[in-house]
XYZ file of C-alpha atoms in Angstrom:
285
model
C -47.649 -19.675 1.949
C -44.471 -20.405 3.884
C -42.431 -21.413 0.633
C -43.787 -18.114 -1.068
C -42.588 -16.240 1.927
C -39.055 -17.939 1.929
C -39.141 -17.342 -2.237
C -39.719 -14.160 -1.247
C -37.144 -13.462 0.771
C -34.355 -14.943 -0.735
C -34.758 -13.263 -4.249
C -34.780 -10.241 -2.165
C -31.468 -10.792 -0.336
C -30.106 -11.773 -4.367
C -31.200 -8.826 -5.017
C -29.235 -6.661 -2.162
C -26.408 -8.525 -3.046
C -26.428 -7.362 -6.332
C -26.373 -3.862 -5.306
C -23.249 -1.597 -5.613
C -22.010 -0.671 -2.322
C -20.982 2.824 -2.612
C -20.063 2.771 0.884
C -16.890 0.713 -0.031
C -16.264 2.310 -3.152
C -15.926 5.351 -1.178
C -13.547 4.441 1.341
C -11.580 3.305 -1.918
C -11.238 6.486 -3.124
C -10.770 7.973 0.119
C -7.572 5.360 0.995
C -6.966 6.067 -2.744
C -6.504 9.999 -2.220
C -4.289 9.553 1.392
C -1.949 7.280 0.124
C -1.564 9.101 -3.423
C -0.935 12.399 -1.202
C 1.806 11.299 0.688
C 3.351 9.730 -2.091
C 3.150 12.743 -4.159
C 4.613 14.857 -1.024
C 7.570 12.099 -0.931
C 8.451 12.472 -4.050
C 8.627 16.073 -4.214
C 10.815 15.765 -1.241
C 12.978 12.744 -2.592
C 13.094 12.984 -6.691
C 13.126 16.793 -6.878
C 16.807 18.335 -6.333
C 15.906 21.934 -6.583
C 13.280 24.043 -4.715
C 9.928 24.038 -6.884
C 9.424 27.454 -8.769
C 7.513 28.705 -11.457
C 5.344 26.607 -13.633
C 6.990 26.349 -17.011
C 6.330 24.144 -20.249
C 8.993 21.996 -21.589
C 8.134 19.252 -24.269
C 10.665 16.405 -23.793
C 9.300 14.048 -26.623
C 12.838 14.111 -28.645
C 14.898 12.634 -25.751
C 15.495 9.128 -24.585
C 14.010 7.610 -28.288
C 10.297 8.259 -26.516
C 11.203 4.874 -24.564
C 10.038 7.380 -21.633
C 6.554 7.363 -23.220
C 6.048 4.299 -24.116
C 6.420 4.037 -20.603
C 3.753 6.369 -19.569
C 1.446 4.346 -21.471
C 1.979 1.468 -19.810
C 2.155 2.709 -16.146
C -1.159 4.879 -17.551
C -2.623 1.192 -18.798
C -1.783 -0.702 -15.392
C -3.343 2.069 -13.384
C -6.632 1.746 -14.756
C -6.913 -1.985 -15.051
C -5.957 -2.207 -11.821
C -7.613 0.022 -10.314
C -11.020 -1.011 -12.501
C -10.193 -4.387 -11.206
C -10.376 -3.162 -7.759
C -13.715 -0.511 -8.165
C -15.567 -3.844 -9.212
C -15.295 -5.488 -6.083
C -17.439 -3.074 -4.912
C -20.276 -4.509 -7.116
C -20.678 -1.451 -9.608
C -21.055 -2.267 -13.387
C -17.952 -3.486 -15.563
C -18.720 -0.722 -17.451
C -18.627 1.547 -14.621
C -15.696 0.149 -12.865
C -13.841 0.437 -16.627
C -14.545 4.558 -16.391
C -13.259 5.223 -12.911
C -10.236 3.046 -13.306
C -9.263 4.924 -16.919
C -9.963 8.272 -15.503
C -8.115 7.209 -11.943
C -4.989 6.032 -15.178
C -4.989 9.962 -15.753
C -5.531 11.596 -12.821
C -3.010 9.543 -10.607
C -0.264 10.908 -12.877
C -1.693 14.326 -13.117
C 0.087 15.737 -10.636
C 3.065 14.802 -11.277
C 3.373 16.389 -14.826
C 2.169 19.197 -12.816
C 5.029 19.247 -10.264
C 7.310 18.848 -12.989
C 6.235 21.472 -14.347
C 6.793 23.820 -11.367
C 10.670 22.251 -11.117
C 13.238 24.151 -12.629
C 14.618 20.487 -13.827
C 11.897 19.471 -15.984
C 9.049 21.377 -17.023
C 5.427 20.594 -18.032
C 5.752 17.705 -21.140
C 2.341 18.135 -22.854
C 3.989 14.612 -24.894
C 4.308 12.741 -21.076
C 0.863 14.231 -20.445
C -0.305 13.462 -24.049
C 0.973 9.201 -23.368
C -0.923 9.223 -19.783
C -3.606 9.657 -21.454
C -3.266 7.183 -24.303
C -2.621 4.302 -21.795
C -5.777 4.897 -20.155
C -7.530 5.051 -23.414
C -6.178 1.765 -24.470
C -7.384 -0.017 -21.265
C -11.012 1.686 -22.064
C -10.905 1.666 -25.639
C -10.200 -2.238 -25.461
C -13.129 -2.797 -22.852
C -15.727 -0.659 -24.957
C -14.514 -2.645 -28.333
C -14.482 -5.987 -26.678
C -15.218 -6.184 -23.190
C -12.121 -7.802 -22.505
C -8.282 -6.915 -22.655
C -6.916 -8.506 -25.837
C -3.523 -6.487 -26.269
C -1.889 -6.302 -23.531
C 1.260 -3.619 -22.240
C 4.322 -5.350 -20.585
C 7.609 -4.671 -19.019
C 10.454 -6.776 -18.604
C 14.259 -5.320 -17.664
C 17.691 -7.055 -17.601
C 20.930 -5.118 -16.034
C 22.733 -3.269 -18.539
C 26.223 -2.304 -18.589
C 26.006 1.395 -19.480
C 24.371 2.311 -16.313
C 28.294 1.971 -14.411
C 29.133 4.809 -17.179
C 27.002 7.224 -15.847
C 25.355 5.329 -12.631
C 23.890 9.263 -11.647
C 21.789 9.346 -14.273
C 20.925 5.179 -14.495
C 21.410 4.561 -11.107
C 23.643 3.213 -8.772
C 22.363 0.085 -7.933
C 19.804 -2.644 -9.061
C 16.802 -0.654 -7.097
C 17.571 2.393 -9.076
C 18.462 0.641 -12.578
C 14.967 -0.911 -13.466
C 13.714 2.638 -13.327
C 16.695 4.650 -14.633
C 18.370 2.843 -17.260
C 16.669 2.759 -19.910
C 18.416 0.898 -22.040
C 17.943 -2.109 -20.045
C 14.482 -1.765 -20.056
C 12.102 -3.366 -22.908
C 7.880 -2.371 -23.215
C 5.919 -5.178 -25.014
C 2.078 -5.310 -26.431
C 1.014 -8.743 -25.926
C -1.891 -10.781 -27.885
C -3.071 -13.952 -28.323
C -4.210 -14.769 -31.512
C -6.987 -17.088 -30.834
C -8.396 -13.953 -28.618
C -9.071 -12.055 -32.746
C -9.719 -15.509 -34.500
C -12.549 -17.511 -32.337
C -12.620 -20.968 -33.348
C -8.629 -21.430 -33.822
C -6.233 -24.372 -31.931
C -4.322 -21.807 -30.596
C -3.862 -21.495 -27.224
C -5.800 -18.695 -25.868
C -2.911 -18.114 -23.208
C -0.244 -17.834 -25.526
C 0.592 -14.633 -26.934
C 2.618 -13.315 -29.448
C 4.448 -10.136 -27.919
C 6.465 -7.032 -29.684
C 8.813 -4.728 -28.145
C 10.418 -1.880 -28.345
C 13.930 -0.782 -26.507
C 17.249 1.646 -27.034
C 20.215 1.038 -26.870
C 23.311 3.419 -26.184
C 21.433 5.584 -24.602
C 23.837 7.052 -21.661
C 22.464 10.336 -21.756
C 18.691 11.760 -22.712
C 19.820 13.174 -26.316
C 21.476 11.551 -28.919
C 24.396 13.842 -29.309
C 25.464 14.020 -25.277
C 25.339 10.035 -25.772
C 27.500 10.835 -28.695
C 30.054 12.887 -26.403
C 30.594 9.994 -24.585
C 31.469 7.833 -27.116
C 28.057 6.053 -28.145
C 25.989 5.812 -30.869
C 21.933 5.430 -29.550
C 19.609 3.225 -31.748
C 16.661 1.131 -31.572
C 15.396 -2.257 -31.342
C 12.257 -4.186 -31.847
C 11.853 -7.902 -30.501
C 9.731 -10.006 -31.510
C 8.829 -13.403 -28.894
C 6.210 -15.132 -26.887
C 4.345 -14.217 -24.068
C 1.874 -15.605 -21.279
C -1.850 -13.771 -20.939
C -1.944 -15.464 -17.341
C -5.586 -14.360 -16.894
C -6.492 -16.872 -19.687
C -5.365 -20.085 -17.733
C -8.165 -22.056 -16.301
C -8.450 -21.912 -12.754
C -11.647 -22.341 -9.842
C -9.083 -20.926 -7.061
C -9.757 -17.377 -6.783
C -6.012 -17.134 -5.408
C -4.656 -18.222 -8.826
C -6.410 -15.640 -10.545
C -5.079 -13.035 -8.267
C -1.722 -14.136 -9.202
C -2.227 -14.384 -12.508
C -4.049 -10.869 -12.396
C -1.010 -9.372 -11.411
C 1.913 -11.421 -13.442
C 0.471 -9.796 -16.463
C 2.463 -6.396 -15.397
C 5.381 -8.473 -16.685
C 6.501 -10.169 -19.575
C 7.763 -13.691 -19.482
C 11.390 -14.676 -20.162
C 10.915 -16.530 -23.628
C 12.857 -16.841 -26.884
C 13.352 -13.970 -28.914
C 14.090 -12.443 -32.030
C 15.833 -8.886 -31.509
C 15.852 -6.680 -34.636
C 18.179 -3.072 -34.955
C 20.506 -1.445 -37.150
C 23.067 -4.511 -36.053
C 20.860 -6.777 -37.809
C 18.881 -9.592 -36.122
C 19.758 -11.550 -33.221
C 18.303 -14.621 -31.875
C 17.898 -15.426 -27.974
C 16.993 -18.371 -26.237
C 15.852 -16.371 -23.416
C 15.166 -12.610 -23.021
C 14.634 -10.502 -20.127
């Protein structure tokens, strides 16, 4: 009778541990909302020069060589998987947790396509709001197909030169750079293939990884860049990567780490392709 009782009782407490625990998942959302608040009131303080006015619509898809969505998709993409990441410590579903963080992907960069929108500046892109929405969709498209991330958005930057021609507009120091200037910027979609072809030698931590980047870029359209002398193109890379999240590990901080390190895409050898032909590099950043 006594081991039925203790049984009992300790498929019970399985059981309450089991249980989501709303409670926290709450509080998430509620730190969630504060600290999204006051950075949206910063930045209309900080990044906008010009008093807010009326809302207008201005699609800016032709300028910067859409390197500015690409990167939309990807900060769209890192929202939700990290937030998901985070709305499953709570103990709701995968499934669940997947949802919330793709929707949180969209509508934590909501608003500020909408105060663009109101700043004489910049306008409303429907294009910006159009690649928000496409990085969240990859994060939950993936899980639904899968259950698992297989292709993976990166970012990796190394100083460029052209940001001391116009350091206004690509920023006047290293902290303003990695944001500004684009053309020091690169956005790669990792994969491993062992994660599409079970069974294989490969290593299922070692991707292969595309990019994309521009080049020449010292102004948002292709003829100002012209004005001052340079000619804008493209370039694809092609390299190696790191899917951190696949190296074997029992310490929980490990994973953490390797968790986050995905944001970024490991220095590796590369193969650079654009209109100047192809380069090789023993490292790119």
């Amino acid at each position: 009778m006594l081991c039925g009782l203790v049984s009992f009782g300790q498929e019970a407490d399985t059981t309450a541990s089991l249980r989501p625990n709303y409670r926290q998942l709450h509080r998430i959302f509620a730190a969630q909302s504060a600290l999204y608040a006051g950075t949206l009131y910063g930045l209309s303080k900080s990044w906008y020069q010009n008093p807010l006015t009326e809302f207008s619509i201005k699609d800016d898809f032709h300028e910067w060589k859409q390197m500015d969505k690409v990167g939309h998709v990807y900060m769209a993409y890192q929202i939700s998987r990290h937030t998901a990441e985070l709305y499953q410590k709570t103990g709701i579903s995968p499934k669940q947790a997947a949802i919330y963080g793709a929707i949180a992907g969209v509508i934590f960069q909501t608003p500020i396509e909408i105060l663009d929108g109101f700043s004489p500046d910049y306008g409303f892109s429907p294009s910006d709001m159009a690649a928000n929405i496409i990085g969240s969709g990859l994060y939950l498209g993936q899980f639904t197909l899968w259950r698992e991330q297989r292709i993976l958005p990166k970012f990796s930057f190394s100083p460029s030169p052209l940001a001391q021609v116009r350091p206004e507009l690509l920023g006047k120091n290293l902290s303003e750079q990695w944001l500004k200037d684009y053309n020091g910027q690169t956005y790669w979609f990792s994969a491993s293939p062992a994660s599409f072809a079970k069974g294989t030698s490969w290593p299922p931590w070692l991707c292969l990884s595309v990019g994309y980047g521009i080049q020449n870029m010292v102004a948002a359209e292709v003829p100002k860049s012209a004005e001052f002398g340079f000619i804008p193109y493209r370039q694809y890379s092609l390299s190696l990567d790191i899917d951190f999240t696949k190296i074997k590990s029992n310490k929980k901080w490990v994973k953490t780490l390797g968790f986050l390190f995905n944001n970024l895409k490991v220095p590796a050898p590369a193969l650079t392709f654009s209109r100047n032909g192809t380069q090789a590099s023993f490292l790119y950043f």
